[in-house]
PDB file of C-alpha atoms in Angstrom:
ATOM      1  CA  UNK A1347     200.611  91.286 -46.208  1.00 92.00           C
ATOM      2  CA  UNK A1348     203.163  92.788 -48.272  1.00 93.00           C
ATOM      3  CA  UNK A1349     205.994  90.780 -46.431  1.00 92.00           C
ATOM      4  CA  UNK A1350     204.258  87.502 -46.976  1.00 93.00           C
ATOM      5  CA  UNK A1351     203.666  88.303 -50.817  1.00 92.00           C
ATOM      6  CA  UNK A1352     207.295  89.668 -51.388  1.00 91.00           C
ATOM      7  CA  UNK A1353     209.369  87.226 -49.591  1.00 90.00           C
ATOM      8  CA  UNK A1354     207.381  83.923 -49.632  1.00 92.00           C
ATOM      9  CA  UNK A1355     204.542  83.793 -52.051  1.00 92.00           C
ATOM     10  CA  UNK A1356     205.496  85.520 -55.137  1.00 90.00           C
ATOM     11  CA  UNK A1357     208.820  84.061 -55.653  1.00 89.00           C
ATOM     12  CA  UNK A1358     207.294  80.473 -55.577  1.00 90.00           C
ATOM     13  CA  UNK A1359     204.101  81.523 -57.604  1.00 91.00           C
ATOM     14  CA  UNK A1360     202.091  80.519 -54.695  1.00 93.00           C
ATOM     15  CA  UNK A1361     198.931  82.463 -55.112  1.00 91.00           C
ATOM     16  CA  UNK A1362     196.390  82.128 -52.344  1.00 88.00           C
ATOM     17  CA  UNK A1363     193.431  83.511 -53.946  1.00 85.00           C
ATOM     18  CA  UNK A1364     192.265  87.198 -53.967  1.00 84.00           C
ATOM     19  CA  UNK A1365     193.522  89.954 -56.356  1.00 88.00           C
ATOM     20  CA  UNK A1366     196.998  89.702 -54.836  1.00 89.00           C
ATOM     21  CA  UNK A1367     196.999  85.915 -55.936  1.00 90.00           C
ATOM     22  CA  UNK A1368     195.795  87.044 -59.331  1.00 90.00           C
ATOM     23  CA  UNK A1369     198.767  89.612 -59.328  1.00 91.00           C
ATOM     24  CA  UNK A1370     201.283  86.978 -58.820  1.00 92.00           C
ATOM     25  CA  UNK A1371     199.990  84.931 -61.722  1.00 92.00           C
ATOM     26  CA  UNK A1372     199.849  88.045 -63.988  1.00 92.00           C
ATOM     27  CA  UNK A1373     203.482  88.764 -63.008  1.00 91.00           C
ATOM     28  CA  UNK A1374     204.542  85.324 -63.740  1.00 90.00           C
ATOM     29  CA  UNK A1375     203.020  85.548 -67.122  1.00 92.00           C
ATOM     30  CA  UNK A1376     203.725  88.961 -68.376  1.00 91.00           C
ATOM     31  CA  UNK A1377     206.172  90.510 -65.920  1.00 90.00           C
ATOM     32  CA  UNK A1378     204.038  93.247 -64.612  1.00 92.00           C
ATOM     33  CA  UNK A1379     204.750  93.873 -60.990  1.00 91.00           C
ATOM     34  CA  UNK A1380     202.292  92.627 -58.631  1.00 91.00           C
ATOM     35  CA  UNK A1381     201.647  96.194 -57.033  1.00 90.00           C
ATOM     36  CA  UNK A1382     200.718  97.647 -60.308  1.00 92.00           C
ATOM     37  CA  UNK A1383     198.382  94.956 -61.005  1.00 91.00           C
ATOM     38  CA  UNK A1384     196.783  95.009 -57.659  1.00 89.00           C
ATOM     39  CA  UNK A1385     196.092  98.778 -58.184  1.00 89.00           C
ATOM     40  CA  UNK A1386     194.823  98.352 -61.672  1.00 89.00           C
ATOM     41  CA  UNK A1387     192.390  95.602 -60.778  1.00 87.00           C
ATOM     42  CA  UNK A1388     191.293  97.058 -57.677  1.00 84.00           C
ATOM     43  CA  UNK A1389     190.454 100.588 -58.969  1.00 84.00           C
ATOM     44  CA  UNK A1390     187.670  99.641 -61.327  1.00 83.00           C
ATOM     45  CA  UNK A1391     186.371  97.166 -58.666  1.00 79.00           C
ATOM     46  CA  UNK A1392     186.395 100.004 -55.963  1.00 80.00           C
ATOM     47  CA  UNK A1393     184.626 102.311 -58.439  1.00 80.00           C
ATOM     48  CA  UNK A1394     182.107  99.571 -59.062  1.00 76.00           C
ATOM     49  CA  UNK A1395     181.503  98.760 -55.463  1.00 71.00           C
ATOM     50  CA  UNK A1396     180.916 102.389 -54.762  1.00 76.00           C
ATOM     51  CA  UNK A1397     178.163 102.295 -57.337  1.00 75.00           C
ATOM     52  CA  UNK A1398     176.723  98.889 -56.646  1.00 69.00           C
ATOM     53  CA  UNK A1399     177.233  98.838 -52.567  1.00 63.00           C
ATOM     54  CA  UNK A1400     177.303 102.362 -51.482  1.00 66.00           C
ATOM     55  CA  UNK A1401     179.870 104.278 -49.772  1.00 67.00           C
ATOM     56  CA  UNK A1402     180.442 101.746 -46.979  1.00 61.00           C
ATOM     57  CA  UNK A1403     183.275 100.452 -49.193  1.00 60.00           C
ATOM     58  CA  UNK A1404     184.859 103.813 -49.309  1.00 67.00           C
ATOM     59  CA  UNK A1405     187.769 105.474 -47.884  1.00 72.00           C
ATOM     60  CA  UNK A1406     189.158 102.424 -45.686  1.00 74.00           C
ATOM     61  CA  UNK A1407     189.048 100.280 -48.900  1.00 77.00           C
ATOM     62  CA  UNK A1408     190.922 102.908 -50.930  1.00 80.00           C
ATOM     63  CA  UNK A1409     193.506 103.623 -48.293  1.00 83.00           C
ATOM     64  CA  UNK A1410     193.835  99.684 -47.682  1.00 83.00           C
ATOM     65  CA  UNK A1411     194.408  99.106 -51.515  1.00 84.00           C
ATOM     66  CA  UNK A1412     196.926 101.824 -52.039  1.00 88.00           C
ATOM     67  CA  UNK A1413     198.832 101.210 -49.033  1.00 90.00           C
ATOM     68  CA  UNK A1414     199.160  97.488 -49.777  1.00 90.00           C
ATOM     69  CA  UNK A1415     200.627  98.456 -53.226  1.00 90.00           C
ATOM     70  CA  UNK A1416     202.926 100.972 -51.771  1.00 93.00           C
ATOM     71  CA  UNK A1417     204.451  98.509 -49.222  1.00 93.00           C
ATOM     72  CA  UNK A1418     204.794  95.931 -52.038  1.00 92.00           C
ATOM     73  CA  UNK A1419     206.812  98.245 -53.902  1.00 91.00           C
ATOM     74  CA  UNK A1420     208.949  99.279 -50.940  1.00 91.00           C
ATOM     75  CA  UNK A1421     209.836  95.632 -50.318  1.00 90.00           C
ATOM     76  CA  UNK A1422     210.460  94.654 -53.807  1.00 86.00           C
ATOM     77  CA  UNK A1423     213.579  96.701 -53.574  1.00 82.00           C
ATOM     78  CA  UNK A1424     214.958  94.493 -50.836  1.00 70.00           C
ATOM     79  CA  UNK A1425     213.484  91.220 -52.446  1.00 65.00           C
ATOM     80  CA  UNK A1426     216.863  89.529 -53.272  1.00 67.00           C
ATOM     81  CA  UNK A1427     218.027  89.899 -49.771  1.00 64.00           C
ATOM     82  CA  UNK A1428     215.595  87.416 -48.093  1.00 66.00           C
ATOM     83  CA  UNK A1429     213.710  84.956 -50.195  1.00 76.00           C
ATOM     84  CA  UNK A1430     212.483  81.447 -49.147  1.00 81.00           C
ATOM     85  CA  UNK A1431     212.376  78.871 -52.023  1.00 83.00           C
ATOM     86  CA  UNK A1432     211.186  75.998 -49.922  1.00 90.00           C
ATOM     87  CA  UNK A1433     207.541  75.572 -51.273  1.00 91.00           C
ATOM     88  CA  UNK A1434     206.226  74.356 -47.847  1.00 93.00           C
ATOM     89  CA  UNK A1435     207.761  76.735 -45.703  1.00 94.00           C
ATOM     90  CA  UNK A1436     206.853  79.458 -48.298  1.00 94.00           C
ATOM     91  CA  UNK A1437     203.188  78.667 -48.219  1.00 94.00           C
ATOM     92  CA  UNK A1438     203.032  78.127 -44.445  1.00 95.00           C
ATOM     93  CA  UNK A1439     204.831  81.493 -43.759  1.00 95.00           C
ATOM     94  CA  UNK A1440     203.281  83.625 -46.458  1.00 94.00           C
ATOM     95  CA  UNK A1441     199.894  82.363 -45.363  1.00 93.00           C
ATOM     96  CA  UNK A1442     200.360  83.255 -41.828  1.00 95.00           C
ATOM     97  CA  UNK A1443     201.842  86.770 -42.458  1.00 95.00           C
ATOM     98  CA  UNK A1444     198.888  87.428 -45.155  1.00 91.00           C
ATOM     99  CA  UNK A1445     196.560  86.003 -42.554  1.00 89.00           C
ATOM    100  CA  UNK A1446     197.773  88.353 -39.967  1.00 92.00           C
ATOM    101  CA  UNK A1447     197.705  91.159 -42.279  1.00 90.00           C
ATOM    102  CA  UNK A1448     194.226  90.573 -43.555  1.00 85.00           C
ATOM    103  CA  UNK A1449     192.910  90.064 -40.096  1.00 84.00           C
ATOM    104  CA  UNK A1450     194.121  93.386 -38.974  1.00 86.00           C
ATOM    105  CA  UNK A1451     192.612  95.062 -41.744  1.00 81.00           C
ATOM    106  CA  UNK A1452     189.095  93.433 -41.353  1.00 76.00           C
ATOM    107  CA  UNK A1453     189.365  94.063 -37.361  1.00 76.00           C
ATOM    108  CA  UNK A1454     189.886  97.802 -38.330  1.00 75.00           C
ATOM    109  CA  UNK A1455     186.578  97.658 -40.365  1.00 69.00           C
ATOM    110  CA  UNK A1456     188.624  98.017 -43.621  1.00 71.00           C
ATOM    111  CA  UNK A1457     189.344  96.077 -46.568  1.00 71.00           C
ATOM    112  CA  UNK A1458     192.100  95.641 -49.292  1.00 74.00           C
ATOM    113  CA  UNK A1459     189.574  95.172 -52.207  1.00 69.00           C
ATOM    114  CA  UNK A1460     189.982  92.069 -53.884  1.00 72.00           C
ATOM    115  CA  UNK A1461     187.568  89.073 -53.803  1.00 73.00           C
ATOM    116  CA  UNK A1462     185.729  90.103 -50.699  1.00 68.00           C
ATOM    117  CA  UNK A1463     184.596  93.240 -52.734  1.00 72.00           C
ATOM    118  CA  UNK A1464     184.163  91.169 -56.032  1.00 75.00           C
ATOM    119  CA  UNK A1465     182.042  88.677 -53.901  1.00 71.00           C
ATOM    120  CA  UNK A1466     179.802  91.204 -52.635  1.00 67.00           C
ATOM    121  CA  UNK A1467     179.221  92.967 -56.074  1.00 72.00           C
ATOM    122  CA  UNK A1468     178.425  89.615 -57.677  1.00 77.00           C
ATOM    123  CA  UNK A1469     176.142  88.787 -54.773  1.00 72.00           C
ATOM    124  CA  UNK A1470     174.135  91.746 -55.953  1.00 74.00           C
ATOM    125  CA  UNK A1471     173.343  90.145 -59.293  1.00 81.00           C
ATOM    126  CA  UNK A1472     173.370  86.603 -57.888  1.00 84.00           C
ATOM    127  CA  UNK A1473     171.545  86.780 -54.635  1.00 78.00           C
ATOM    128  CA  UNK A1474     170.983  83.001 -54.594  1.00 81.00           C
ATOM    129  CA  UNK A1475     174.708  82.298 -53.931  1.00 77.00           C
ATOM    130  CA  UNK A1476     176.228  83.734 -50.757  1.00 62.00           C
ATOM    131  CA  UNK A1477     179.257  86.347 -50.840  1.00 61.00           C
ATOM    132  CA  UNK A1478     181.405  83.609 -49.100  1.00 56.00           C
ATOM    133  CA  UNK A1479     180.739  80.956 -51.704  1.00 70.00           C
ATOM    134  CA  UNK A1480     181.324  83.523 -54.441  1.00 75.00           C
ATOM    135  CA  UNK A1481     184.504  84.360 -52.940  1.00 75.00           C
ATOM    136  CA  UNK A1482     185.567  80.707 -52.419  1.00 76.00           C
ATOM    137  CA  UNK A1483     184.887  80.153 -56.082  1.00 82.00           C
ATOM    138  CA  UNK A1484     186.924  83.290 -57.197  1.00 85.00           C
ATOM    139  CA  UNK A1485     189.931  82.133 -55.034  1.00 86.00           C
ATOM    140  CA  UNK A1486     189.840  78.606 -56.286  1.00 87.00           C
ATOM    141  CA  UNK A1487     189.970  79.780 -59.865  1.00 89.00           C
ATOM    142  CA  UNK A1488     193.258  81.899 -59.118  1.00 90.00           C
ATOM    143  CA  UNK A1489     194.685  78.909 -57.007  1.00 91.00           C
ATOM    144  CA  UNK A1490     193.976  76.671 -60.178  1.00 91.00           C
ATOM    145  CA  UNK A1491     195.569  79.253 -62.454  1.00 91.00           C
ATOM    146  CA  UNK A1492     198.813  79.300 -60.395  1.00 89.00           C
ATOM    147  CA  UNK A1493     199.207  75.525 -61.125  1.00 89.00           C
ATOM    148  CA  UNK A1494     198.320  75.998 -64.840  1.00 91.00           C
ATOM    149  CA  UNK A1495     200.994  78.888 -65.146  1.00 89.00           C
ATOM    150  CA  UNK A1496     203.733  76.833 -63.450  1.00 86.00           C
ATOM    151  CA  UNK A1497     202.531  73.763 -65.019  1.00 86.00           C
ATOM    152  CA  UNK A1498     202.624  72.040 -61.915  1.00 88.00           C
ATOM    153  CA  UNK A1499     199.879  70.432 -59.753  1.00 90.00           C
ATOM    154  CA  UNK A1500     201.977  70.998 -56.653  1.00 91.00           C
ATOM    155  CA  UNK A1501     201.732  74.759 -57.195  1.00 91.00           C
ATOM    156  CA  UNK A1502     198.115  74.554 -57.013  1.00 91.00           C
ATOM    157  CA  UNK A1503     198.249  72.375 -53.690  1.00 93.00           C
ATOM    158  CA  UNK A1504     200.623  74.647 -52.014  1.00 94.00           C
ATOM    159  CA  UNK A1505     198.561  77.636 -52.820  1.00 92.00           C
ATOM    160  CA  UNK A1506     195.428  75.865 -51.179  1.00 92.00           C
ATOM    161  CA  UNK A1507     197.542  75.495 -48.167  1.00 94.00           C
ATOM    162  CA  UNK A1508     198.490  79.097 -48.117  1.00 92.00           C
ATOM    163  CA  UNK A1509     194.718  79.963 -48.582  1.00 89.00           C
ATOM    164  CA  UNK A1510     193.418  77.770 -45.788  1.00 89.00           C
ATOM    165  CA  UNK A1511     195.998  79.126 -43.151  1.00 92.00           C
ATOM    166  CA  UNK A1512     195.332  82.498 -44.471  1.00 88.00           C
ATOM    167  CA  UNK A1513     191.732  82.419 -43.695  1.00 82.00           C
ATOM    168  CA  UNK A1514     192.160  80.581 -40.440  1.00 85.00           C
ATOM    169  CA  UNK A1515     194.787  83.097 -38.979  1.00 88.00           C
ATOM    170  CA  UNK A1516     192.577  86.030 -40.292  1.00 83.00           C
ATOM    171  CA  UNK A1517     189.760  84.568 -38.217  1.00 77.00           C
ATOM    172  CA  UNK A1518     191.808  84.237 -35.282  1.00 80.00           C
ATOM    173  CA  UNK A1519     192.967  87.830 -35.662  1.00 81.00           C
ATOM    174  CA  UNK A1520     189.362  89.051 -35.955  1.00 72.00           C
ATOM    175  CA  UNK A1521     188.159  87.059 -33.048  1.00 69.00           C
ATOM    176  CA  UNK A1522     190.898  88.359 -30.968  1.00 64.00           C
ATOM    177  CA  UNK A1523     191.758  85.059 -29.413  1.00 61.00           C
ATOM    178  CA  UNK A1524     189.390  86.216 -26.634  1.00 63.00           C
ATOM    179  CA  UNK A1525     187.264  83.148 -26.395  1.00 72.00           C
ATOM    180  CA  UNK A1526     185.625  81.973 -23.189  1.00 84.00           C
ATOM    181  CA  UNK A1527     183.649  78.752 -22.237  1.00 90.00           C
ATOM    182  CA  UNK A1528     179.805  78.712 -21.798  1.00 94.00           C
ATOM    183  CA  UNK A1529     178.267  76.227 -19.365  1.00 96.00           C
ATOM    184  CA  UNK A1530     174.724  74.976 -19.720  1.00 97.00           C
ATOM    185  CA  UNK A1531     174.125  72.981 -16.580  1.00 96.00           C
ATOM    186  CA  UNK A1532     170.980  70.942 -15.710  1.00 95.00           C
ATOM    187  CA  UNK A1533     170.809  69.677 -11.986  1.00 94.00           C
ATOM    188  CA  UNK A1534     168.452  68.777  -9.569  1.00 91.00           C
ATOM    189  CA  UNK A1535     170.170  71.626  -7.190  1.00 94.00           C
ATOM    190  CA  UNK A1536     170.305  74.720  -9.540  1.00 94.00           C
ATOM    191  CA  UNK A1537     170.022  77.101  -6.543  1.00 94.00           C
ATOM    192  CA  UNK A1538     172.928  75.455  -4.747  1.00 95.00           C
ATOM    193  CA  UNK A1539     175.154  75.251  -7.698  1.00 96.00           C
ATOM    194  CA  UNK A1540     174.257  78.943  -8.780  1.00 94.00           C
ATOM    195  CA  UNK A1541     175.167  80.362  -5.377  1.00 94.00           C
ATOM    196  CA  UNK A1542     178.304  78.624  -5.195  1.00 94.00           C
ATOM    197  CA  UNK A1543     179.272  79.947  -8.732  1.00 94.00           C
ATOM    198  CA  UNK A1544     178.393  83.359  -7.544  1.00 93.00           C
ATOM    199  CA  UNK A1545     180.270  83.364  -4.370  1.00 91.00           C
ATOM    200  CA  UNK A1546     183.380  81.259  -5.355  1.00 89.00           C
ATOM    201  CA  UNK A1547     184.085  82.114  -8.930  1.00 88.00           C
ATOM    202  CA  UNK A1548     182.412  85.439  -8.987  1.00 88.00           C
ATOM    203  CA  UNK A1549     180.520  84.899 -12.141  1.00 90.00           C
ATOM    204  CA  UNK A1550     176.987  85.682 -12.912  1.00 91.00           C
ATOM    205  CA  UNK A1551     174.655  83.001 -13.805  1.00 94.00           C
ATOM    206  CA  UNK A1552     171.330  83.061 -15.619  1.00 94.00           C
ATOM    207  CA  UNK A1553     168.502  80.761 -14.999  1.00 95.00           C
ATOM    208  CA  UNK A1554     166.715  79.596 -18.137  1.00 95.00           C
ATOM    209  CA  UNK A1555     163.257  78.177 -17.919  1.00 94.00           C
ATOM    210  CA  UNK A1556     163.030  74.892 -19.664  1.00 92.00           C
ATOM    211  CA  UNK A1557     160.861  71.604 -20.039  1.00 90.00           C
ATOM    212  CA  UNK A1558     162.145  68.078 -20.369  1.00 86.00           C
ATOM    213  CA  UNK A1559     160.419  66.553 -23.362  1.00 87.00           C
ATOM    214  CA  UNK A1560     160.599  63.017 -22.009  1.00 86.00           C
ATOM    215  CA  UNK A1561     159.314  63.607 -18.517  1.00 84.00           C
ATOM    216  CA  UNK A1562     157.225  66.725 -19.137  1.00 85.00           C
ATOM    217  CA  UNK A1563     158.798  68.339 -15.911  1.00 87.00           C
ATOM    218  CA  UNK A1564     159.658  71.828 -15.625  1.00 90.00           C
ATOM    219  CA  UNK A1565     163.673  72.446 -15.107  1.00 90.00           C
ATOM    220  CA  UNK A1566     166.002  75.309 -14.345  1.00 93.00           C
ATOM    221  CA  UNK A1567     169.033  75.447 -16.891  1.00 95.00           C
ATOM    222  CA  UNK A1568     171.814  77.443 -15.474  1.00 96.00           C
ATOM    223  CA  UNK A1569     173.837  79.259 -18.068  1.00 96.00           C
ATOM    224  CA  UNK A1570     177.385  80.747 -17.106  1.00 95.00           C
ATOM    225  CA  UNK A1571     180.159  82.168 -19.008  1.00 93.00           C
ATOM    226  CA  UNK A1572     183.748  81.576 -17.633  1.00 91.00           C
ATOM    227  CA  UNK A1573     187.469  82.283 -18.480  1.00 83.00           C
ATOM    228  CA  UNK A1574     189.341  79.286 -19.708  1.00 78.00           C
ATOM    229  CA  UNK A1575     191.484  79.164 -16.411  1.00 77.00           C
ATOM    230  CA  UNK A1576     188.041  78.506 -14.515  1.00 87.00           C
ATOM    231  CA  UNK A1577     186.758  75.813 -16.598  1.00 89.00           C
ATOM    232  CA  UNK A1578     188.216  73.071 -14.546  1.00 89.00           C
ATOM    233  CA  UNK A1579     187.207  74.675 -11.327  1.00 91.00           C
ATOM    234  CA  UNK A1580     183.595  74.932 -12.407  1.00 94.00           C
ATOM    235  CA  UNK A1581     183.568  71.523 -13.481  1.00 94.00           C
ATOM    236  CA  UNK A1582     184.632  70.214 -10.059  1.00 93.00           C
ATOM    237  CA  UNK A1583     182.291  72.469  -8.433  1.00 93.00           C
ATOM    238  CA  UNK A1584     179.280  70.981 -10.189  1.00 95.00           C
ATOM    239  CA  UNK A1585     180.500  67.676  -9.715  1.00 94.00           C
ATOM    240  CA  UNK A1586     180.879  68.095  -5.940  1.00 94.00           C
ATOM    241  CA  UNK A1587     177.150  69.302  -5.528  1.00 95.00           C
ATOM    242  CA  UNK A1588     175.627  66.996  -8.027  1.00 95.00           C
ATOM    243  CA  UNK A1589     177.289  64.031  -9.371  1.00 94.00           C
ATOM    244  CA  UNK A1590     174.400  63.462 -11.689  1.00 93.00           C
ATOM    245  CA  UNK A1591     174.069  66.897 -13.166  1.00 94.00           C
ATOM    246  CA  UNK A1592     174.240  67.373 -17.008  1.00 94.00           C
ATOM    247  CA  UNK A1593     176.839  69.779 -18.135  1.00 95.00           C
ATOM    248  CA  UNK A1594     177.309  70.911 -21.695  1.00 95.00           C
ATOM    249  CA  UNK A1595     180.370  73.092 -22.456  1.00 94.00           C
ATOM    250  CA  UNK A1596     180.732  75.176 -25.609  1.00 93.00           C
ATOM    251  CA  UNK A1597     183.373  77.714 -26.837  1.00 87.00           C
ATOM    252  CA  UNK A1598     182.262  81.254 -27.001  1.00 85.00           C
ATOM    253  CA  UNK A1599     184.514  83.286 -29.331  1.00 76.00           C
ATOM    254  CA  UNK A1600     183.845  86.686 -27.913  1.00 74.00           C
ATOM    255  CA  UNK A1601     182.214  88.104 -24.909  1.00 76.00           C
ATOM    256  CA  UNK A1602     181.425  91.665 -24.215  1.00 75.00           C
ATOM    257  CA  UNK A1603     179.859  93.027 -21.170  1.00 75.00           C
ATOM    258  CA  UNK A1604     180.514  93.015 -17.567  1.00 71.00           C
ATOM    259  CA  UNK A1605     183.157  90.780 -16.290  1.00 69.00           C
ATOM    260  CA  UNK A1606     184.712  90.546 -19.598  1.00 69.00           C
ATOM    261  CA  UNK A1607     185.518  92.862 -22.400  1.00 68.00           C
ATOM    262  CA  UNK A1608     183.986  96.298 -22.674  1.00 68.00           C
ATOM    263  CA  UNK A1609     181.983  97.161 -25.859  1.00 65.00           C
TER     264      UNK A1609
END
C-alpha cells in the first residue's frame, strides 16, 4: 500500500478514497505528510471503533494503521528516486499495489482503519444504510475532493479508476483466485452421468431432488464441482451420454472440503 501511495498516487494527487486518499488531499492543501494525517485521523476512529463496535477492531487494526504510516515514512525518504507522473499509469499501478496490500490485510483478518471502520461506525447509527454504501459514499466524497483541490475534473476521474482497480484487486486477493466451476445437470440418465463423473473425473456428485413446474414430474438434479481444467471434459462427458441434457455452469469463488482446499 505504501509503495502505491508514495510512488504513484500521492505525486499526482490521485486519491482513491479511504483515509489514505484523504491524507493525500490534506497534504496537497496543507503540506502535512500523509503518514501523519493517516495516524491523526485513524487514532480517534480506532478509539471510537472500540467503544462502538467492541474489541474485534482491536490489535490488528492498530497494527495495520501504525505499520502503514511507518512504511510511508520510510519510503518518503526515497520518493524522488522513482516517481511516475503519467496520470493513467499512476492510477493503474497505484490502484493495483493498493489493492494487493489491502487484500492481504483483509485476508489476514485485519484492517488499516479508514472508511471500512468509519462505515461500520456510521452503520451503528444509520442501520438503514449498509456499510458498503456508507463506505462508497465516503470514498466518492474523497475522490471528488481530489478534483476540487487540483481544480481538474481529470484528477477525480483518474482517482475513480484507481478506486475501482483497488477494490477489484483486493477482492481477487481475498478470494485467493481459487475459484472452481459448479455444474447443475438435469438429464434423463442421471445415474449413468453420475457414475461416469465419479469414475472418470474422480469428483463427488450430489443428487438434488427436484420437480418440474411445467411437467409436474419428479427429477434428479446432479450437482458437481470441478476444477477449471475439468470443465471441458465434463461438458463432453455429459453430451456423450445425453445430448438433450440441461447443463448450467456457474463460477464458485471458493471451495473448502474434500478434494479441494482444506479449511
